[in-house]
Coordinates of C-alpha atoms and ligand atoms in Angstrom, one line a residue:
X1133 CA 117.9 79.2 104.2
X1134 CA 114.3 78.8 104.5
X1135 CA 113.1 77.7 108.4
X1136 CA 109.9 76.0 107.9
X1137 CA 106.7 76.9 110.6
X1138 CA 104.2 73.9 110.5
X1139 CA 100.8 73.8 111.6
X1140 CA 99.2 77.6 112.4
X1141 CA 102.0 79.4 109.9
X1142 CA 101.1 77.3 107.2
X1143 CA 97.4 79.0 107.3
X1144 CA 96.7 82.0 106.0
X1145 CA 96.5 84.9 108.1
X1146 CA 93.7 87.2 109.0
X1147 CA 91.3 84.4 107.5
X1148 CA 88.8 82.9 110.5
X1149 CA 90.6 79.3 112.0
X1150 CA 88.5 76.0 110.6
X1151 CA 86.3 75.8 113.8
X1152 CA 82.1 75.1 113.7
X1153 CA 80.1 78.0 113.6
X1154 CA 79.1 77.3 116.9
X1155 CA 82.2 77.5 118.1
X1156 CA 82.8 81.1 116.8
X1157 CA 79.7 82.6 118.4
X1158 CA 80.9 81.2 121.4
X1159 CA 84.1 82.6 121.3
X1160 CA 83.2 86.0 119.7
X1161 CA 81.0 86.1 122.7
X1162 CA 83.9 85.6 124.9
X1163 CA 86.5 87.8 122.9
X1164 CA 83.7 90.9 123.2
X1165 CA 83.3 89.9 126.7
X1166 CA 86.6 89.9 127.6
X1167 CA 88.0 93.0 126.1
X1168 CA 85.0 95.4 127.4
X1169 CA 86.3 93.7 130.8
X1170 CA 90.0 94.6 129.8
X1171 CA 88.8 98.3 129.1
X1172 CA 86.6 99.0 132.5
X1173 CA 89.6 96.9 135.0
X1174 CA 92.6 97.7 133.7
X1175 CA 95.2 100.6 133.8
X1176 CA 94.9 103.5 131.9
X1177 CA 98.6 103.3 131.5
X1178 CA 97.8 100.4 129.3
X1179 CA 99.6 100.1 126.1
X1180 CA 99.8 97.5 123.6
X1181 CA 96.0 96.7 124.4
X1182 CA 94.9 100.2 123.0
X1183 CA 95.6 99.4 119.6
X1184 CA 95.9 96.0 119.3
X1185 CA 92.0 95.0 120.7
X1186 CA 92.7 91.0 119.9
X1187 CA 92.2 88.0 122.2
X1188 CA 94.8 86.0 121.4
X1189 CA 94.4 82.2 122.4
X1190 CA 96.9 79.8 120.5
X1191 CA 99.8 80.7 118.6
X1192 CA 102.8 79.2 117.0
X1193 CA 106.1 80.8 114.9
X1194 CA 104.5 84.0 113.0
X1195 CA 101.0 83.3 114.0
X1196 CA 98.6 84.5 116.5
X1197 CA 94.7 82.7 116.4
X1198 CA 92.3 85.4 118.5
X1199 CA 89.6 84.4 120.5
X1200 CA 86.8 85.3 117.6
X1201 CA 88.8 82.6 115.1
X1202 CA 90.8 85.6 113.7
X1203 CA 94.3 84.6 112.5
X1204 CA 97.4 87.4 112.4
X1205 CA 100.5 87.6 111.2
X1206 CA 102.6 88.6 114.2
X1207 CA 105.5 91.7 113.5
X1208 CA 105.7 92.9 116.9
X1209 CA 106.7 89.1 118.6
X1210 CA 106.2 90.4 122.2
X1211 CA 108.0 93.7 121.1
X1212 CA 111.0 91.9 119.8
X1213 CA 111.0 89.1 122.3
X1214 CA 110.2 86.1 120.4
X1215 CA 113.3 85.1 118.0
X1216 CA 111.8 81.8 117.0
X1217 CA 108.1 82.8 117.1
X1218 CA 105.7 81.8 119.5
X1219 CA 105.8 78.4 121.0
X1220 CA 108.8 76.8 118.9
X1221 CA 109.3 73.4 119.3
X1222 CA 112.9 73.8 120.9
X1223 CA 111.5 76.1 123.1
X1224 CA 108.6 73.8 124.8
X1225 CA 110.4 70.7 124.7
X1226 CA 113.0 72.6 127.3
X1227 CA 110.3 73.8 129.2
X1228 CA 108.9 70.3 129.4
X1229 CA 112.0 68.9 130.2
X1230 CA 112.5 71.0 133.4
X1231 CA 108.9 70.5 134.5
X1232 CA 109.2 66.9 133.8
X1233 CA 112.2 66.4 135.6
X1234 CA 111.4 67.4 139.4
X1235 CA 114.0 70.4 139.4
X1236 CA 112.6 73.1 141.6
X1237 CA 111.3 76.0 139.7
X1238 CA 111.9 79.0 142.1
X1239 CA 115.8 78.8 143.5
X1240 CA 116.7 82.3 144.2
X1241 CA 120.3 82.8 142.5
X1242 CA 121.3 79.3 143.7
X1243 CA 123.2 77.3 141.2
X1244 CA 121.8 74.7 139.3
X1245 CA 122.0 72.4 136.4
X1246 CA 119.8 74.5 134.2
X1247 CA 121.7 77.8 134.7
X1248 CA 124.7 76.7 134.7
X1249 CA 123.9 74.7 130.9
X1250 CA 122.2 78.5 129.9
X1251 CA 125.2 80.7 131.3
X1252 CA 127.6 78.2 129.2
X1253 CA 125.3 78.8 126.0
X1254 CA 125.2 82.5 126.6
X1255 CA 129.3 83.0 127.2
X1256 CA 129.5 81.0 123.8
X1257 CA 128.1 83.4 122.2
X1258 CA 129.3 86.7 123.6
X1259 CA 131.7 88.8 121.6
X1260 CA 135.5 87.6 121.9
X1261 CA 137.5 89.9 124.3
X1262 CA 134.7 90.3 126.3
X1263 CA 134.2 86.5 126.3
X1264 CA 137.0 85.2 128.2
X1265 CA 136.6 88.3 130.8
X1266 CA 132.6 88.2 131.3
X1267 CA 131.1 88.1 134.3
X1268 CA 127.1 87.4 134.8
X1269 CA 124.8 89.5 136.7
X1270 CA 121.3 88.1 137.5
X1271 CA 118.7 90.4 137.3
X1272 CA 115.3 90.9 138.2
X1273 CA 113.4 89.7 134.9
X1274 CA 113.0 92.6 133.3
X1275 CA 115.2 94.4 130.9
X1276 CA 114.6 97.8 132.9
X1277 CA 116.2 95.9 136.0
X1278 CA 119.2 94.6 133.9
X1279 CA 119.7 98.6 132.6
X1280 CA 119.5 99.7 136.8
X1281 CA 122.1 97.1 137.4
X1282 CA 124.6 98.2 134.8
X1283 CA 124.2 101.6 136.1
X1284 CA 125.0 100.4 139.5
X1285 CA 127.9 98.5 138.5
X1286 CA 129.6 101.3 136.5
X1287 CA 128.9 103.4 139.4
X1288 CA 130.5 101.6 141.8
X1289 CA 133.5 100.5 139.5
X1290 CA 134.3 104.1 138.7
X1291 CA 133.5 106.1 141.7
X1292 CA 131.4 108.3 139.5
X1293 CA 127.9 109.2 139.0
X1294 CA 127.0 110.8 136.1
X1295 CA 125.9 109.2 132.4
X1296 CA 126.0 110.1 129.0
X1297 CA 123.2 108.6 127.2
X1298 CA 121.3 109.8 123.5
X1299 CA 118.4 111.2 122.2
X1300 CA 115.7 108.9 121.5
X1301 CA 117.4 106.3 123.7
X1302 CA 115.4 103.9 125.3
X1303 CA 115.7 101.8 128.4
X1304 CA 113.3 101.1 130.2
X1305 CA 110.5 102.0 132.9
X1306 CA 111.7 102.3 136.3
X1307 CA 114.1 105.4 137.4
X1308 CA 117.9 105.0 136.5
X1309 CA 116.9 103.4 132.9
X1310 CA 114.0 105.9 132.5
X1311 CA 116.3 109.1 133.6
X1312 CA 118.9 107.5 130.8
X1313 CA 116.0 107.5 127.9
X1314 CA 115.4 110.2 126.0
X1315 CA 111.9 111.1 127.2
X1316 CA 112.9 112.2 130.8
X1317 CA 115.0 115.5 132.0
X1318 CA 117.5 114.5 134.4
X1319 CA 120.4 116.1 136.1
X1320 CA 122.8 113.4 136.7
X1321 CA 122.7 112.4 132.8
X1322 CA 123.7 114.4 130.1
X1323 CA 122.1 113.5 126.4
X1324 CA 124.0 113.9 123.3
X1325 CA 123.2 113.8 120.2
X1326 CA 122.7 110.5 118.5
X1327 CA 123.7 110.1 115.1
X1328 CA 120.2 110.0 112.0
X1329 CA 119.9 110.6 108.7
X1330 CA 116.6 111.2 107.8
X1331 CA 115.9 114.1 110.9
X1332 CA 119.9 114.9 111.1
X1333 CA 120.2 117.4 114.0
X1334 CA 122.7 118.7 111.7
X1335 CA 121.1 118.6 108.8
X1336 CA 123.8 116.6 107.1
X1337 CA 123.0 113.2 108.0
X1338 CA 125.4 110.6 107.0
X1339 CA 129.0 110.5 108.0
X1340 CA 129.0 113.5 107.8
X1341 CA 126.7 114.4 110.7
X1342 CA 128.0 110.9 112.8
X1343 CA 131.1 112.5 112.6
X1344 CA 129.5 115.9 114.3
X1345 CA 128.0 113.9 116.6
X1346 CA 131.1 111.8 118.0
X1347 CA 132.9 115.6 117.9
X1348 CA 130.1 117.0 119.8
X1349 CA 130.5 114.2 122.5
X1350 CA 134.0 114.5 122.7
X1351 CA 134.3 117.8 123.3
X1352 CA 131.5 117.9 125.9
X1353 CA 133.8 115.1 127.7
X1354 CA 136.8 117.9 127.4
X1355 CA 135.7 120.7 127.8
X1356 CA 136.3 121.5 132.0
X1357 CA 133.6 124.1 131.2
X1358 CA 130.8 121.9 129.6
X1359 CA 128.7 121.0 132.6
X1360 CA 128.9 117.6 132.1
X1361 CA 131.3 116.3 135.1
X1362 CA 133.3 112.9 134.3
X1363 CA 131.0 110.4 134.0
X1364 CA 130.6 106.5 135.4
X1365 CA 129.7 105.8 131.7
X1366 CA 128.1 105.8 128.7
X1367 CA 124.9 103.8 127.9
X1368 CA 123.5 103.7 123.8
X1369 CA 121.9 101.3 122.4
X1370 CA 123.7 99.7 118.4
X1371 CA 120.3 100.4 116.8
X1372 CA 117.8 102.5 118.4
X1373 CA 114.9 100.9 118.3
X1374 CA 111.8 102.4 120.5
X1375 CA 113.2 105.8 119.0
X1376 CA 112.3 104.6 115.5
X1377 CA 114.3 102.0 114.3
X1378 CA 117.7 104.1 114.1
X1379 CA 120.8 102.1 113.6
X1380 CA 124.3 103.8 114.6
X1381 CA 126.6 103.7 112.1
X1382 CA 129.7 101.5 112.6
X1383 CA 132.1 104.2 112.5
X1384 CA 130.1 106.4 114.9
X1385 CA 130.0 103.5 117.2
X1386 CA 133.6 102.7 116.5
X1387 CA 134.6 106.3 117.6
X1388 CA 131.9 106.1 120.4
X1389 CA 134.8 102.8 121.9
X1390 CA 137.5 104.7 121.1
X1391 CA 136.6 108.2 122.8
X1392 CA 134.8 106.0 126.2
X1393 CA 138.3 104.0 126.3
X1394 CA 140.2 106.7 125.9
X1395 CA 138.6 108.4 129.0
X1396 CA 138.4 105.6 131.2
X1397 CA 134.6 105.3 130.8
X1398 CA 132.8 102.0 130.6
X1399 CA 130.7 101.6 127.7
X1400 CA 127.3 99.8 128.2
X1401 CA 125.7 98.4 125.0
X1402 CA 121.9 98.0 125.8
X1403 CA 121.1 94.7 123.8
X1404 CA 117.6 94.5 125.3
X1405 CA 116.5 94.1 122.1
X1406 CA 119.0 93.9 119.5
X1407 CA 120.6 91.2 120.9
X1408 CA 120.2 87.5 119.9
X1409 CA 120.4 87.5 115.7
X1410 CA 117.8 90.2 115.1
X1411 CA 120.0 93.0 113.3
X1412 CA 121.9 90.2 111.3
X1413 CA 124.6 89.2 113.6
X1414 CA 124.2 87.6 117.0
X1415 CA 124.9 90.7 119.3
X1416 CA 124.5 94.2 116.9
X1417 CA 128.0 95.3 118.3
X1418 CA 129.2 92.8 116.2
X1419 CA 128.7 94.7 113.0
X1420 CA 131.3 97.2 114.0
X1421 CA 133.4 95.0 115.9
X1422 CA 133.1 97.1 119.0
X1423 CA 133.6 95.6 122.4
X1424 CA 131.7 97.0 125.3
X1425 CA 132.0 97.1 129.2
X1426 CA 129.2 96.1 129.7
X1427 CA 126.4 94.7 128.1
X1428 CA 122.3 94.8 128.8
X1429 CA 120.7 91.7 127.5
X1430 CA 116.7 90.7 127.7
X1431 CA 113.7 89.9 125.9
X1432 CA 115.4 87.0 123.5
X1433 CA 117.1 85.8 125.8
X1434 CA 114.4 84.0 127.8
X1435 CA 113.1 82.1 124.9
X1436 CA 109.8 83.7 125.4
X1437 CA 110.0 84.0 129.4
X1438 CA 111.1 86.4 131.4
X1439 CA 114.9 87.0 131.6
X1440 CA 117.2 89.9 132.1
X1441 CA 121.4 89.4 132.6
X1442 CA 124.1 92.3 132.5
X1443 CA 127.4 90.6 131.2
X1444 CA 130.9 93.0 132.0
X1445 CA 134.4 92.7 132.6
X1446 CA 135.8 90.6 135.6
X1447 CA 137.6 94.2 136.2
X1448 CA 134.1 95.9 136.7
X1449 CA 133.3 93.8 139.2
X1450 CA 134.1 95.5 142.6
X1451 CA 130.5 95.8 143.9
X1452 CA 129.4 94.3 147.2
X1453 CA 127.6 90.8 147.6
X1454 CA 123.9 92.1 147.5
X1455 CA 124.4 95.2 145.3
X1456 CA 121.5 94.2 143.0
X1457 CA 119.3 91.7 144.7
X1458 CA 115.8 90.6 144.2
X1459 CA 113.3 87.3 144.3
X1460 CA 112.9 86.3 140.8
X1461 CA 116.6 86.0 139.7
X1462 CA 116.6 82.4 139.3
X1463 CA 113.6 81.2 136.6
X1464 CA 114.3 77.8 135.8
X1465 CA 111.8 77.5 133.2
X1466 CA 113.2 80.8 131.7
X1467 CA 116.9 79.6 131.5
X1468 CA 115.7 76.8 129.7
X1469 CA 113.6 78.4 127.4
X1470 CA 116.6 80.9 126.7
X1471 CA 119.7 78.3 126.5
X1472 CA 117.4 76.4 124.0
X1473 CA 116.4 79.5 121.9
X1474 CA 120.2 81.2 121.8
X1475 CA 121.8 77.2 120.9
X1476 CA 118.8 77.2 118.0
X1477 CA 119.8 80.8 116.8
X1478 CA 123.3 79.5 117.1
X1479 CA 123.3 76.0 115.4
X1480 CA 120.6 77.5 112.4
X1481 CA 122.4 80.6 111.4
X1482 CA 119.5 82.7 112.1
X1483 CA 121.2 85.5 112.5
X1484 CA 122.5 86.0 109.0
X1485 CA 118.7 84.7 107.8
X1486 CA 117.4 87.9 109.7
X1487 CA 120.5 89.9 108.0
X1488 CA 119.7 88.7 104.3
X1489 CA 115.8 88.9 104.8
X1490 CA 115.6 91.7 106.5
X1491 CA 117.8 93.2 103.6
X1492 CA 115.5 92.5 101.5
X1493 CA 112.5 93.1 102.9
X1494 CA 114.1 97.0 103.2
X1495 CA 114.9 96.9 99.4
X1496 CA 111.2 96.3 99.0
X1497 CA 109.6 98.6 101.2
X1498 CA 112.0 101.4 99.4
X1499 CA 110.1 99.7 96.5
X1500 CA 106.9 100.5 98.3
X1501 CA 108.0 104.3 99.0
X1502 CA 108.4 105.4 95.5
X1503 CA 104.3 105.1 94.9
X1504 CA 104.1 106.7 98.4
X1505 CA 105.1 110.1 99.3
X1506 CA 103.8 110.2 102.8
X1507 CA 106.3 107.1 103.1
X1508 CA 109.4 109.6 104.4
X1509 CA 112.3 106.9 105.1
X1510 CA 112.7 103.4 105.3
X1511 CA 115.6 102.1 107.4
X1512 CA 116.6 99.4 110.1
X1513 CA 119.0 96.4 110.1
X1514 CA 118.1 92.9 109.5
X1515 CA 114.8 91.7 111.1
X1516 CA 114.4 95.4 113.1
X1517 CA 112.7 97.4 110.6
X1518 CA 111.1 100.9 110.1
X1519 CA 108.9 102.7 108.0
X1520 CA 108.2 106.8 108.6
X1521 CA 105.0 108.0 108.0
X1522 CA 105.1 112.1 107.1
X1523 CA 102.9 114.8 105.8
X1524 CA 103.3 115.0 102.2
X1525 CA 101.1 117.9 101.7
X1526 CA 103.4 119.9 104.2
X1527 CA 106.1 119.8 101.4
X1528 CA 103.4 122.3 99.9
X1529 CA 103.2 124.6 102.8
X1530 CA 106.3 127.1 103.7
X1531 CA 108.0 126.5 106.9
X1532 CA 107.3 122.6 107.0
X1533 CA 109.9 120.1 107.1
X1534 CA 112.2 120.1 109.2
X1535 CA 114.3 117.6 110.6
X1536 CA 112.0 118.0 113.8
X1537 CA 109.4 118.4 111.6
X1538 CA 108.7 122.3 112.9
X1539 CA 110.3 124.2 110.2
X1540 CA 112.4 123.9 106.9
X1541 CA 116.3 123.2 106.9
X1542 CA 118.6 123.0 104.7
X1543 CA 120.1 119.4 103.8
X1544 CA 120.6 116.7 101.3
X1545 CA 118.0 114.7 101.2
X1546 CA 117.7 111.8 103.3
X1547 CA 119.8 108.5 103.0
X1548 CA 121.9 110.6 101.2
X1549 CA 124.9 108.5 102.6
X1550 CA 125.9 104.9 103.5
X1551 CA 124.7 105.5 106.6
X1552 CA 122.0 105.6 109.3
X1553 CA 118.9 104.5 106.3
X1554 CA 121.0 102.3 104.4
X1555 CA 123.2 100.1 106.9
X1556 CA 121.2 97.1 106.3
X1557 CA 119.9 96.8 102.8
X1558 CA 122.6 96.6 100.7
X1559 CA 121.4 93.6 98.9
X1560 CA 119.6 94.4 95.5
X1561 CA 116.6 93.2 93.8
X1562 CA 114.8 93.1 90.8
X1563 CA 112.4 95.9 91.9
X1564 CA 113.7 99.5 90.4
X1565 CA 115.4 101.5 93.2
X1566 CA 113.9 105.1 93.3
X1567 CA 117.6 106.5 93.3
X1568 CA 120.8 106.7 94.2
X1569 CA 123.8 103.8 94.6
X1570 CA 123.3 103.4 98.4
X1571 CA 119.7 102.3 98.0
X1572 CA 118.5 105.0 100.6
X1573 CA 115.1 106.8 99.4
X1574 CA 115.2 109.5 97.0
X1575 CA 113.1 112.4 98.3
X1576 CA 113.2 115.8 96.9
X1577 CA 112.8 117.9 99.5
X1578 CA 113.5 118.0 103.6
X1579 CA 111.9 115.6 106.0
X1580 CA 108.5 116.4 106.2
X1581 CA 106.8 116.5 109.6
X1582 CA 106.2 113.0 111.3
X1583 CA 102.3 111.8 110.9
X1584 CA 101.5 109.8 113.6
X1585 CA 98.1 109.8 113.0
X1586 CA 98.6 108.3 109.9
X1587 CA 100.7 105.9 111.4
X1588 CA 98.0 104.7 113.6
X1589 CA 95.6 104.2 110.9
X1590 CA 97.8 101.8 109.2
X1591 CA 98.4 99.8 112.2
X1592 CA 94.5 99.4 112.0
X1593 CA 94.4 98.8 108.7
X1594 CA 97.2 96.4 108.7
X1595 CA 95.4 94.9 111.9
X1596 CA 91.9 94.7 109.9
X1597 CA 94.2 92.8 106.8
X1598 CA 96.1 90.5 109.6
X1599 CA 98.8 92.1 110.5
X1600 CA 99.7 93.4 114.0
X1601 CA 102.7 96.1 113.5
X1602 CA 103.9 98.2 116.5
X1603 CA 104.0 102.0 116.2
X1604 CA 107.8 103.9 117.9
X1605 CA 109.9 106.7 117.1
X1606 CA 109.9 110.0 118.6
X1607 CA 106.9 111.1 117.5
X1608 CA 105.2 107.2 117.1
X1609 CA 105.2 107.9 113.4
X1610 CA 107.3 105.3 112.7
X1611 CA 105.7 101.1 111.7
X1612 CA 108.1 99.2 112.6
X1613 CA 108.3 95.2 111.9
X1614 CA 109.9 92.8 114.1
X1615 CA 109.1 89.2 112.7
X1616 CA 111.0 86.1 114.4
X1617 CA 113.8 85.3 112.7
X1618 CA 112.3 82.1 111.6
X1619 CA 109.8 83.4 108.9
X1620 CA 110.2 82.3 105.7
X1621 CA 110.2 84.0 102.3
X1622 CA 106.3 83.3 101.7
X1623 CA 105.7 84.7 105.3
X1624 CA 107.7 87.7 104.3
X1625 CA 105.9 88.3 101.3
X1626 CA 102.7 87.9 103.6
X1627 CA 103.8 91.0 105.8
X1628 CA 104.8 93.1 102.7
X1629 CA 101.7 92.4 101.1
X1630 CA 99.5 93.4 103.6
X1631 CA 101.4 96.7 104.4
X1632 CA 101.4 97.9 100.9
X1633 CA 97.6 96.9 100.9
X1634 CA 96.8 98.6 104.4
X1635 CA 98.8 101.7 102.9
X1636 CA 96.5 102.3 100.2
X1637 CA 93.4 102.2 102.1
X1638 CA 94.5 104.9 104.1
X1639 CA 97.0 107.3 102.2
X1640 CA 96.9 108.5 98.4
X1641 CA 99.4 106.7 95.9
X1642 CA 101.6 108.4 94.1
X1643 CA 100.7 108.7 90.5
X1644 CA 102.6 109.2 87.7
Ligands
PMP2729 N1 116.3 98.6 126.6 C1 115.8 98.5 125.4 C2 116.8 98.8 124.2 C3 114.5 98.2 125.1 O1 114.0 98.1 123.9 C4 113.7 97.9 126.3 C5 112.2 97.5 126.1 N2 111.6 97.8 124.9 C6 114.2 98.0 127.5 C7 115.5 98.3 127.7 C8 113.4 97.7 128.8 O2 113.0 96.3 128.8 P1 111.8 95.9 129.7 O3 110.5 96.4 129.0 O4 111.8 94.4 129.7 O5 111.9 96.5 131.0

């Protein structure tokens, strides 16, 4: 199924909007003006901003118009946020209703109309067994708020305190999610290992080193010796996707439900940003058929507004009235935006759209890799997609390539497996797979070391050409492409085009 995106989609990209020439100076003036305003007032914690120096001042589905006239094809979509684009149709015709209709817009966690037609919407679509159990947590509006909740709640359910959460994990800014991600040290959680092909901590990858890993954490839990005291729970996320677009395999995650249960442990699923069709089914824990505790849900969810829930089991719920307050629970205009987004995903099978596409657009970039050696692993699941940049003159250096990227190992090399790289691309295509029955990449030798300054000049590139991509992964290496799920085939094309194009310009083909 092909969703159609009038007016701004149907222009191409990266080409200046069909304004007077007037009316460019003027804005170009006022796009300059603005961004050296940006640069001298604003944080130096800023982030998005840095390498993305666009004004943007109308969009719609895919498309982002700048201030200087400039149109772009949009792949980041408010870091995974926007599910139907920018400004869909369903999505501002709920907004208008609300504002239209006299309903107050700030109402604490009251009850009202509007919530109570999104909470309906959102149970529909929740996994079954956890469906006809859930409870709903209103959150303050960000996902990092919905993460500090869970935490709390497992807390108080089990009488415990301490975590397990993965490396590379991601969660969010403030302290309990940040102390759960895999950037910060922290006593009270203990990180294991989570499961990769490509930079295997094993140097298997595969099942093979999922298996290790789910060992590794089970013994950990065991062992009265390991240092790691019984924990309130376990937080991972079905497809990492700040730490580079890493999907868990389903039988890691599988044994990940049946080790947790086992135990006694609640299992959070963070579906901050997995959640709502992007990896090919509605919620990624789907794909496995895994049931959580506890789920973290954002971003999509508000239809392009702020929104953050934690969904759990009516057993979970033991905390006291007031356990996880604050002001902005209750956004009308949010809720609206949100019930109307998750009914559209719903009703339009968008989910398997992003699950066939994003297949395909995998297949293609694999396409892409074989004329590219500094392309080290493609990988993701449905519309959450990846692309590692590496050093391919370190394959020439002794004591490169590692699956840190500090020094040589030993393995197969990557997507050796049905796993990790290959979850979502099974699909083939008339382009000529480098290698091997699984479609994975074919690449002689160990992972080379990350190149994240490559990386960075083919966001600019791809920028220059139209194309805003967002850099993540461990070492920001990694390009990763998160389109709405309503882009079409021609729109996918678009985005592939102008990859392959911007790699080029910055990093020497492969010949012969
Ligand atoms: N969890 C995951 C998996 C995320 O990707 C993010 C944001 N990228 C968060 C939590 C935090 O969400 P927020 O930025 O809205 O606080």
């Amino acid at each position: 199924m092909a969703v159609t995106e009038p007016a701004l989609a149907a222009v191409s990209a990266g080409q200046p909007a069909a304004h007077s020439s007037a009316h460019y100076a003027a804005q170009s003036g006022a796009h300059e003006g603005i961004l050296r305003r940006q640069s001298a007032r604003e944080s130096a914690a800023r982030t998005y901003a840095r390498a993305l120096p666009i004004v943007p001042v109308r969009a719609r589905g895919l498309t982002i118009e700048g201030a200087d006239g400039q149109r772009y094809l949009d792949c980041l979509s408010g870091a995974g946020t926007l599910a139907l684009g920018h400004n869909h149709p369903v999505v501002l015709e709920a907004i208008r209703n609300v504002l239209d209709s006299g309903a107050p817009l700030h109402v604490l966690d009251l009850a009202t109309p509007v919530k109570d037609a999104f909470t309906t919407e959102l149970f529909r679509t929740l996994p079954r067994g956890l469906a006809d159990r859930a409870r709903i947590q209103f959150c303050g509006p960000a996902g990092t708020d919905a993460v500090e909740a869970a935490l709390k709640l497992v807390r108080t359910a089990t009488g415990r305190d301490g975590m397990i959460a993965f490396t590379g994990a991601y969660h969010g800014m403030t302290a309990g999610a940040l102390e759960a991600s895999g950037g910060a040290p922290d006593v009270r959680v203990a990180r294991l290992p989570y499961p990769q092909d490509y930079r295997c901590p094993f140097g298997v990858g595969g099942d093979r080193g999922a298996e290790l890993s789910a060992r590794w954490t089970e013994s950990l839990l065991d062992d009265p010796k390991s240092g790691v005291p019984h924990p309130a729970g376990m937080i991972l996320e079905p497809v990492q996707g700040e730490g580079g677009v890493i999907p868990a395999p389903d039988g890691w995650l599988c044994r990940m439900r049946e080790i947790t249960a086992a135990r006694s442990i609640p299992l959070i699923a963070d579906e901050v940003q997995t959640g709502v069709g992007r990896t090919g089914t509605f919620w990624a824990v789907e794909h496995s058929g895994v049931v959580p505790d506890v789920m973290v849900l954002s971003k999509a969810i508000g239809g392009s507004l702020p929104l953050a829930v934690v969904i759990y089991r009516d057993d979970l719920d033991v905390w006291p009235p007031g356990a996880h307050a604050g002001t902005f629970r209750g956004n009308q205009l949010a809720m609206a935006a949100g019930a109307a987004t998750l009914a559209y995903v719903r009703e339009n099978g968008l989910a398997e759209r992003a699950g066939v596409l994003g297949a395909r657009m995998i297949t293609q970039l694999r396409c892409l890799a074989a004329e590219h050696p500094c392309i080290g692993d493609v990988r993701g699941r449905g519309l959450m997609i990846g692309v590692e940049l590496v050093d391919p003159a370190a394959a020439d250096r002794p004591g490169a390539g590692t699956s840190d990227g500090t020094s040589v190992g030993d393995h197969a090399p990557a997507g050796s497996t049905e796993s990790t790289g290959s979850t979502g691309s099974t699909e083939s295509t008339s382009c000529t797979q480098p290698t091997g029955s699984t479609g994975a990449l074919d690449r002689p030798t160990r992972p080379l070391p990350p190149a994240p300054e490559l990386a960075a000049a083919v966001q600019r590139e791809c920028l220059r050409r139209g194309l805003i991509v967002e850099l993540g992964g461990r070492h920001s290496s990694v390009v990763r492409l998160l389109p709405p799920l309503t882009i079409t085939d021609e729109q996918a094309t678009a985005i592939l085009d102008r990859l392959a194009d911007a790699l080029c310009a910055v990093a020497q083909p492969h010949h012969g």
